mmCIF file of C-alpha atoms in Angstrom:
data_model
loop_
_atom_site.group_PDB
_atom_site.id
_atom_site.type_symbol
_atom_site.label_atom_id
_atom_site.label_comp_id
_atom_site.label_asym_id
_atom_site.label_seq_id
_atom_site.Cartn_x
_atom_site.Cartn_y
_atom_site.Cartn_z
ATOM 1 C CA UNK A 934 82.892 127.277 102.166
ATOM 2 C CA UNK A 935 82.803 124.828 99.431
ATOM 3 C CA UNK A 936 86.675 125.811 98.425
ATOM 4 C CA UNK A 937 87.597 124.892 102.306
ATOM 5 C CA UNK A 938 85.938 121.253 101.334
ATOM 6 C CA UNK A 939 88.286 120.832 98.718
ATOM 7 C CA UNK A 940 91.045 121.901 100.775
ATOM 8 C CA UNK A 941 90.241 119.780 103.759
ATOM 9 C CA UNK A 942 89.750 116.419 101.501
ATOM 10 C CA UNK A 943 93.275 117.231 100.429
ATOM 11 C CA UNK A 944 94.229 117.659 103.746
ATOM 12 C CA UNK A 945 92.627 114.501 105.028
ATOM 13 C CA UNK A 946 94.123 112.541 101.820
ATOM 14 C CA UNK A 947 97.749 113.652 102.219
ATOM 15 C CA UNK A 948 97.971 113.151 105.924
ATOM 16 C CA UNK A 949 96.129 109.538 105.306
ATOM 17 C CA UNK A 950 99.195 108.918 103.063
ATOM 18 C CA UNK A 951 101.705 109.827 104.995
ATOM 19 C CA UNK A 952 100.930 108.046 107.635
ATOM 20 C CA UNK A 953 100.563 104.967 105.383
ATOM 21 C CA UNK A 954 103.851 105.187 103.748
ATOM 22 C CA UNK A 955 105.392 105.458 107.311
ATOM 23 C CA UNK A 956 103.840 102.709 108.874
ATOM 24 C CA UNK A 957 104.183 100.340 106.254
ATOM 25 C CA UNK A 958 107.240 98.118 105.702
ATOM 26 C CA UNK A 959 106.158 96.713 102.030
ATOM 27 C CA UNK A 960 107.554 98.848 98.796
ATOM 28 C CA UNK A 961 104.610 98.798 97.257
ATOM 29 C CA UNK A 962 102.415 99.902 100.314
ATOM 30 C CA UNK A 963 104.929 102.639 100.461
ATOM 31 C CA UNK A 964 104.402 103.357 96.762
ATOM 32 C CA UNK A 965 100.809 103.222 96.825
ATOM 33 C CA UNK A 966 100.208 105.609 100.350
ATOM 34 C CA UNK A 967 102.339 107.981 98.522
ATOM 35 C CA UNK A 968 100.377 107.963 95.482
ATOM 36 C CA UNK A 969 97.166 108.769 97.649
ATOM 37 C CA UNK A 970 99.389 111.834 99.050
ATOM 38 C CA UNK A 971 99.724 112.571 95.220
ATOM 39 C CA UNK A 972 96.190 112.945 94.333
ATOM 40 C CA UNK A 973 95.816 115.203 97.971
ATOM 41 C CA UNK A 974 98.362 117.504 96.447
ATOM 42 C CA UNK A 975 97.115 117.303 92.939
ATOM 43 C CA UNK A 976 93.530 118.484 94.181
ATOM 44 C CA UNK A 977 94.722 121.199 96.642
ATOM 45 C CA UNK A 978 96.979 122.234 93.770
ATOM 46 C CA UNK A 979 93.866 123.273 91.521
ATOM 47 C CA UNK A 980 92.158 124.525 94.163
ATOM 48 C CA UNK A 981 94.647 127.178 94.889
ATOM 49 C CA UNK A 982 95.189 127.420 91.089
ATOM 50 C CA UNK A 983 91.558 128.582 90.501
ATOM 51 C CA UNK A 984 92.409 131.813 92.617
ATOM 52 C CA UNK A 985 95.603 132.777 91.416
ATOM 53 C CA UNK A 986 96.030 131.015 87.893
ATOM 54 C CA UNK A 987 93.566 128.449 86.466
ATOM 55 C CA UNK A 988 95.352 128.040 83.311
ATOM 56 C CA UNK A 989 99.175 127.545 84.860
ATOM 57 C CA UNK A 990 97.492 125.106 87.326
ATOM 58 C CA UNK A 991 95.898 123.112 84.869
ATOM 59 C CA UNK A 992 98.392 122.253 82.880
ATOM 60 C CA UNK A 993 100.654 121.821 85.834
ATOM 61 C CA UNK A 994 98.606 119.006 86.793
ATOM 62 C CA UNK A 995 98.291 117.801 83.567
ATOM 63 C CA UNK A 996 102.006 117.345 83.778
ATOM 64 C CA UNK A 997 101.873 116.255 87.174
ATOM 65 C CA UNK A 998 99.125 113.492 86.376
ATOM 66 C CA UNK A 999 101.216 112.009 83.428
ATOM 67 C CA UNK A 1000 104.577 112.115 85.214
ATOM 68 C CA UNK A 1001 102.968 110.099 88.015
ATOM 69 C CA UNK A 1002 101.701 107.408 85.901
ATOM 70 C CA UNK A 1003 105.675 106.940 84.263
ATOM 71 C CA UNK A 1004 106.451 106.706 87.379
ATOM 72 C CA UNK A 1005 104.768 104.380 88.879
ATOM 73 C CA UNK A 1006 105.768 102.389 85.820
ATOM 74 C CA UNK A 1007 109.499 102.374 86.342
ATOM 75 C CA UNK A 1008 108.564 101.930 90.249
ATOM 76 C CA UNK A 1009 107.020 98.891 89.164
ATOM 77 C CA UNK A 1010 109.077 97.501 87.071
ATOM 78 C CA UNK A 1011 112.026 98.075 90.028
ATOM 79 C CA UNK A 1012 109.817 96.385 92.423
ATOM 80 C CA UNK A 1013 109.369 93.355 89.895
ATOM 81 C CA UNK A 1014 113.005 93.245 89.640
ATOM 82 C CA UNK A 1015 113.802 93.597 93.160
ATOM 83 C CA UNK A 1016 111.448 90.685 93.948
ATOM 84 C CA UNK A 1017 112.997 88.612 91.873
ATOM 85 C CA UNK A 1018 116.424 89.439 93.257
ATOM 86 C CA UNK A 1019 115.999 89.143 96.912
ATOM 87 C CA UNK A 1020 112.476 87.464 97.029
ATOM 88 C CA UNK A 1021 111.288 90.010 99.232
ATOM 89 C CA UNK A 1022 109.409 93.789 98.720
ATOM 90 C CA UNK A 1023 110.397 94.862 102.772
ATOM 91 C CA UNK A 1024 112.299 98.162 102.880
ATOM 92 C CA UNK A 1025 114.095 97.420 106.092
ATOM 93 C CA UNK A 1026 115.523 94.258 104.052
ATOM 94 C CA UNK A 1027 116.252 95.869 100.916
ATOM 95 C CA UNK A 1028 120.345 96.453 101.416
ATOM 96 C CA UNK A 1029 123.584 96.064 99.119
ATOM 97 C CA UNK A 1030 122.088 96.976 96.450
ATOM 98 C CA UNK A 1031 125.554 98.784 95.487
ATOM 99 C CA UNK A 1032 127.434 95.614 95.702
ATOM 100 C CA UNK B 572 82.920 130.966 92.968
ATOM 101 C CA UNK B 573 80.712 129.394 94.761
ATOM 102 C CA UNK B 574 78.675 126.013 93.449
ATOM 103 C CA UNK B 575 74.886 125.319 93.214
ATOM 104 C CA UNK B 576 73.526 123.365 96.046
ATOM 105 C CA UNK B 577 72.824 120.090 93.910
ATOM 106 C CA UNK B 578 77.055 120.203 93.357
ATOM 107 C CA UNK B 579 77.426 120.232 97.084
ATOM 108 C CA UNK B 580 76.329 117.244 97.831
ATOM 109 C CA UNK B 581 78.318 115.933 94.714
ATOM 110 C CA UNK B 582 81.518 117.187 96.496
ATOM 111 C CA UNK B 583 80.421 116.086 100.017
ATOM 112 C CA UNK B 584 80.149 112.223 98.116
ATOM 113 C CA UNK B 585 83.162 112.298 96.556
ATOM 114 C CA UNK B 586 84.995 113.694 99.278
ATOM 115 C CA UNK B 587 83.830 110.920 101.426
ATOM 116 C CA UNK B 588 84.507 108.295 99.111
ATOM 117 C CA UNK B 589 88.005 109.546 98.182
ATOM 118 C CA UNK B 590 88.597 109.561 101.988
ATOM 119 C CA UNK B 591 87.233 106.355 102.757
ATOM 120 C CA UNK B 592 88.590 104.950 100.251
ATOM 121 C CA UNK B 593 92.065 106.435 100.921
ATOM 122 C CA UNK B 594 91.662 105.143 104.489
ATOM 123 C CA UNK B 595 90.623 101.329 103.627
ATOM 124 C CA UNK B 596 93.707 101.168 100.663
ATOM 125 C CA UNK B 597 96.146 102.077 104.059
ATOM 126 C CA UNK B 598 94.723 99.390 106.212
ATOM 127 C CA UNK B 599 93.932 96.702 103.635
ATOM 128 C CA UNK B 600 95.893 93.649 104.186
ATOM 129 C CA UNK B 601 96.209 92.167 100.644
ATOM 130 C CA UNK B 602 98.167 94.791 98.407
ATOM 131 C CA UNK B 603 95.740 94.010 95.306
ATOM 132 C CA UNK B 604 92.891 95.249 97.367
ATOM 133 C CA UNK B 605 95.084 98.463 98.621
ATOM 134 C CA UNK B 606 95.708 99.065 94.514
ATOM 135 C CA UNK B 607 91.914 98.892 93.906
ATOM 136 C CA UNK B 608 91.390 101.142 96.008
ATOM 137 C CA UNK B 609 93.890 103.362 95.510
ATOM 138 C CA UNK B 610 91.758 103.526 91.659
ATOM 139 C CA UNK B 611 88.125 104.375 93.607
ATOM 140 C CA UNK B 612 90.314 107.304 95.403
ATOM 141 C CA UNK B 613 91.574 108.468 91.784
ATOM 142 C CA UNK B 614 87.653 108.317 89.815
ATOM 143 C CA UNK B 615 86.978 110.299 93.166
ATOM 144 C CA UNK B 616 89.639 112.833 92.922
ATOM 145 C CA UNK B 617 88.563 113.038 89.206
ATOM 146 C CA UNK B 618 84.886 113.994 89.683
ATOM 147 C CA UNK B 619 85.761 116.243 92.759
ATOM 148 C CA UNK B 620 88.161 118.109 90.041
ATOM 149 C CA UNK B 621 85.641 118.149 87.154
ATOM 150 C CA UNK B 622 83.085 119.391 90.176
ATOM 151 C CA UNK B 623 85.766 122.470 90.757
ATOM 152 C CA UNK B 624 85.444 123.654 87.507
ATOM 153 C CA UNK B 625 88.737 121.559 85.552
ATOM 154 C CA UNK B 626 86.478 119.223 83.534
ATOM 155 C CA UNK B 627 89.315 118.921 80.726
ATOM 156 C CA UNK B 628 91.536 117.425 83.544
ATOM 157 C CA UNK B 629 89.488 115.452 85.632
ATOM 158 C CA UNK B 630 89.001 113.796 82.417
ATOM 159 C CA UNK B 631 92.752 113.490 82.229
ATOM 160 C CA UNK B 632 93.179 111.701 85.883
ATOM 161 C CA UNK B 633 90.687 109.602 85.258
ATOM 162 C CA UNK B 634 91.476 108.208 81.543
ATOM 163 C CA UNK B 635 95.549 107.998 82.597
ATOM 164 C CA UNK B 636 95.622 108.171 86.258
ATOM 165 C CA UNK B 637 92.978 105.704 86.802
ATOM 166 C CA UNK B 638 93.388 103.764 83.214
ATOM 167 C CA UNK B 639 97.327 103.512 83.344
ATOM 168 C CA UNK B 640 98.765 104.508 86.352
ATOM 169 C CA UNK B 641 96.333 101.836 89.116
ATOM 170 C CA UNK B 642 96.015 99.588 86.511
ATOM 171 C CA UNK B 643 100.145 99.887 86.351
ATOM 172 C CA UNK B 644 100.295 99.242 90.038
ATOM 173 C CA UNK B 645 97.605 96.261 89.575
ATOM 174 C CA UNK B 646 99.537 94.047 86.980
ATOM 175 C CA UNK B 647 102.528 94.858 89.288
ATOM 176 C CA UNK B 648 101.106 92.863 92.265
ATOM 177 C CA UNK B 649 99.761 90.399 90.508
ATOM 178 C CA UNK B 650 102.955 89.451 88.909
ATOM 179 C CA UNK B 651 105.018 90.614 92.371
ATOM 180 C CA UNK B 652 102.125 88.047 94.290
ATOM 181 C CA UNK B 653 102.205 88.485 97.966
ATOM 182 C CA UNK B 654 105.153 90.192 98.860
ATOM 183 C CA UNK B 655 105.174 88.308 102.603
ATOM 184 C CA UNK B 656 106.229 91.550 104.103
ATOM 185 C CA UNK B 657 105.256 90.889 108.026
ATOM 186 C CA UNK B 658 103.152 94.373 108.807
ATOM 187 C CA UNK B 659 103.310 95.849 112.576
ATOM 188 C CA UNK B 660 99.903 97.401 113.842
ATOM 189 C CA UNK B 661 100.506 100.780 114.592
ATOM 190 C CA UNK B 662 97.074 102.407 114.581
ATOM 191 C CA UNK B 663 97.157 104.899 117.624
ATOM 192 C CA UNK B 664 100.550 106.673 116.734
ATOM 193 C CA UNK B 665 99.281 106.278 113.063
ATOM 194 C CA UNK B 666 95.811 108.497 113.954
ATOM 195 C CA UNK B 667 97.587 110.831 116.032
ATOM 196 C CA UNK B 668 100.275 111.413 113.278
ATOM 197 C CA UNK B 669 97.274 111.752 110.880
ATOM 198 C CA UNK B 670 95.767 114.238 112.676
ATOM 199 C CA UNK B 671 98.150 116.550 113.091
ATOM 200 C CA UNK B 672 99.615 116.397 109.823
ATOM 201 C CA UNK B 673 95.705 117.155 108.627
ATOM 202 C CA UNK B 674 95.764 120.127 110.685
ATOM 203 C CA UNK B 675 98.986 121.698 109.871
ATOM 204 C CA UNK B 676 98.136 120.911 106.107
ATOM 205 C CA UNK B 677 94.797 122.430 106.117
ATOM 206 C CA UNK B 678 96.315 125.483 108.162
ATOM 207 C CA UNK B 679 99.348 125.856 105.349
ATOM 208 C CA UNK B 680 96.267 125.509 102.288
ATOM 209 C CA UNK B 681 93.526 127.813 103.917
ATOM 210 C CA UNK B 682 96.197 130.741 104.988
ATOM 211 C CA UNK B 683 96.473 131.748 101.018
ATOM 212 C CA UNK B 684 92.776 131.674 100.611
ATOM 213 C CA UNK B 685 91.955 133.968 103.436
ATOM 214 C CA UNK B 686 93.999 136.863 101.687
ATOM 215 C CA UNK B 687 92.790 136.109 98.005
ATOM 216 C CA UNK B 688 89.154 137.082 97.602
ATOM 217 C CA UNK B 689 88.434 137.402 93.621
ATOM 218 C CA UNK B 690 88.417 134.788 91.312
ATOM 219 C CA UNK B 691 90.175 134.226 88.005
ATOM 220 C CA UNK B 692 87.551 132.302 85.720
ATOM 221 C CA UNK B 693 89.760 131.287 82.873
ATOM 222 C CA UNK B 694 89.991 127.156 83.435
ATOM 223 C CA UNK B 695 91.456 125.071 80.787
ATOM 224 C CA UNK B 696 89.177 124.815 77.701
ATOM 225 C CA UNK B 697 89.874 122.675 74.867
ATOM 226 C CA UNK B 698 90.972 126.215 72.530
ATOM 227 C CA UNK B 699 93.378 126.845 74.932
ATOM 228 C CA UNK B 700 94.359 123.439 75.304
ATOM 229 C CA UNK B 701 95.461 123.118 71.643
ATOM 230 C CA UNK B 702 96.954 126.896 71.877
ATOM 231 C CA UNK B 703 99.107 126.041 75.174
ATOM 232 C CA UNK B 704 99.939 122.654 72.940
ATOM 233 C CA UNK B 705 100.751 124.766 69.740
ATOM 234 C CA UNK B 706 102.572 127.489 71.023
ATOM 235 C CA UNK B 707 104.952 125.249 73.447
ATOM 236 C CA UNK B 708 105.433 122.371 70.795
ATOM 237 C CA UNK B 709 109.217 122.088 71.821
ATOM 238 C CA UNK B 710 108.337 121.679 75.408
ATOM 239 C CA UNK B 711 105.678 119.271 74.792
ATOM 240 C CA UNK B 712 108.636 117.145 72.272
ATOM 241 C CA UNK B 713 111.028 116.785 75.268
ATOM 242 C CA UNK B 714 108.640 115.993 77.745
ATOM 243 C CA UNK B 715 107.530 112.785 75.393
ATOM 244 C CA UNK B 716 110.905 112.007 75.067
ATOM 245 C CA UNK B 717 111.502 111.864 78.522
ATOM 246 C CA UNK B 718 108.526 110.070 78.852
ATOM 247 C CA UNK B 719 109.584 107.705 76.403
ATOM 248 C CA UNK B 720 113.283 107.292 77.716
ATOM 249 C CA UNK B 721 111.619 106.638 81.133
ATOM 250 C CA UNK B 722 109.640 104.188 80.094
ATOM 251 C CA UNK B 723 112.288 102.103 78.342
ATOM 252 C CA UNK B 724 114.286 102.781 81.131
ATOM 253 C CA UNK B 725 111.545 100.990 83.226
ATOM 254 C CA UNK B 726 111.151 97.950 80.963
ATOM 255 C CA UNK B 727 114.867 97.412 80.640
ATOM 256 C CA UNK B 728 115.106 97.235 84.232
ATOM 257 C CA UNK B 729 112.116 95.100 84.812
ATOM 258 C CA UNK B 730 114.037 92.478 81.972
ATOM 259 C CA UNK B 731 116.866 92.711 83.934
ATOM 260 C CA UNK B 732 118.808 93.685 81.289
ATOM 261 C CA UNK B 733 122.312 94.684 83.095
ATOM 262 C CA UNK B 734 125.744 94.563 82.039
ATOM 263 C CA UNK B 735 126.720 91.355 83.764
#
């Protein structure tokens, strides 16, 4: 019973995230629903883990936790440089940049 | 395994919190309030993993998660300012989407649980922390190089340092 509470939080977090990052039009909205998907994952992932294989799933997220923050770091740091580029974070405006 | 009742109502508060929290950071208009709260849904997360029996790395989400990753996103949108990215309301499709994403998801997560019934008690301690770290020392070197590469990567790109 209190496993399924885990599960559902994670549940509720990663649909609540999706959604976000679907409805939203500003990169950074986008960035930040999908980091709340993130955690969803990250917590369903160790409570699976502590069936099957606590230590594997532990430093899994480990991993996982400190390749989200680099992440979000270069994310940032495109978003900064995007902004300054086309003045504006909107992903249905973000275009050319190939050219 | 199966908590004491005083750690139930830990998990039902953090649960809440992390999911009211998760909700208000979608629907918040200014993007510094979305990234504050997007740091009360990661100490939540944190406690709800310590409360499952990971203390080690509910530690870990909430010293880097928490400490570098939101405060990462903060100083972005500060410097960034408002973005003046014109937002569309779409809160019915939104809640139905939600819901049956929850549903499938929790359907996918519970199916594994209903045909595993014992429990391996082994979680991360801080001996075989070190031993994991000792015995995979190579793995651990290229990881914090591509941590490191990333990172530069990242700043050189924020600088705007291109080849023009």
């Amino acid at each position: 019973m209190n496993d399924l509470i885990f599960l559902v939080v994670s549940s509720m977090l990663f649909s609540i995230g999706l959604v976000g990052a679907v409805i939203h039009r500003s990169a950074v909205r986008v960035m930040i629903s999908l980091e709340i998907m993130f955690n969803g994952v990250l917590l369903a992932l160790l409570t699976l883990s502590k069936y099957f294989n606590p230590l594997g799933g532990s430093i899994l997220a480990l991993y996982a936790i400190a390749l989200s923050s680099v992440e979000v770091g270069l994310l940032i740091s495109v978003f900064i440089l995007l902004y300054r580029r086309s003045k504006s974070l909107d992903v249905y405006e973000i275009v050319g940049l190939g050219e | 395994m199966s908590l004491p009742e005083f750690s139930l109502v830990y998990v039902l508060a953090a649960g809440t919190v992390a999911v009211i929290a998760a909700i208000l950071s979608v629907k918040a208009r200014e993007d510094f309030y979305s990234a504050i709260l997007l740091g009360i849904v990661g100490l939540a997360i944190a406690s709800l993993i310590a409360l499952l029996g990971f203390p080690y790395v509910g530690i870990f989400q909430a010293l880097v998660y928490v400490g570098a990753t939101v405060m990462f996103v903060i100083m972005g949108v500060v410097f960034i300012g408002r973005g003046m990215v014109s937002e569309k309301k779409m809160a019915l499709p939104g809640v139905l989407v939600a819901v049956l994403v929850f549903f499938s998801v929790l359907q996918i997560l519970v199916s594994p649980l209903a045909q595993q019934v014992t429990t391996v008690n082994t979680a991360l301690s801080l001996e075989g922390l070190l031993k994991v770290f000792s015995e995979n020392l190579l793995a651990f070197f290229y990881l914090s190089l591509a941590l490191l590469a990333l990172l530069l990567a990242g700043i050189s790109i924020a600088r705007g340092e291109t080849n023009e």
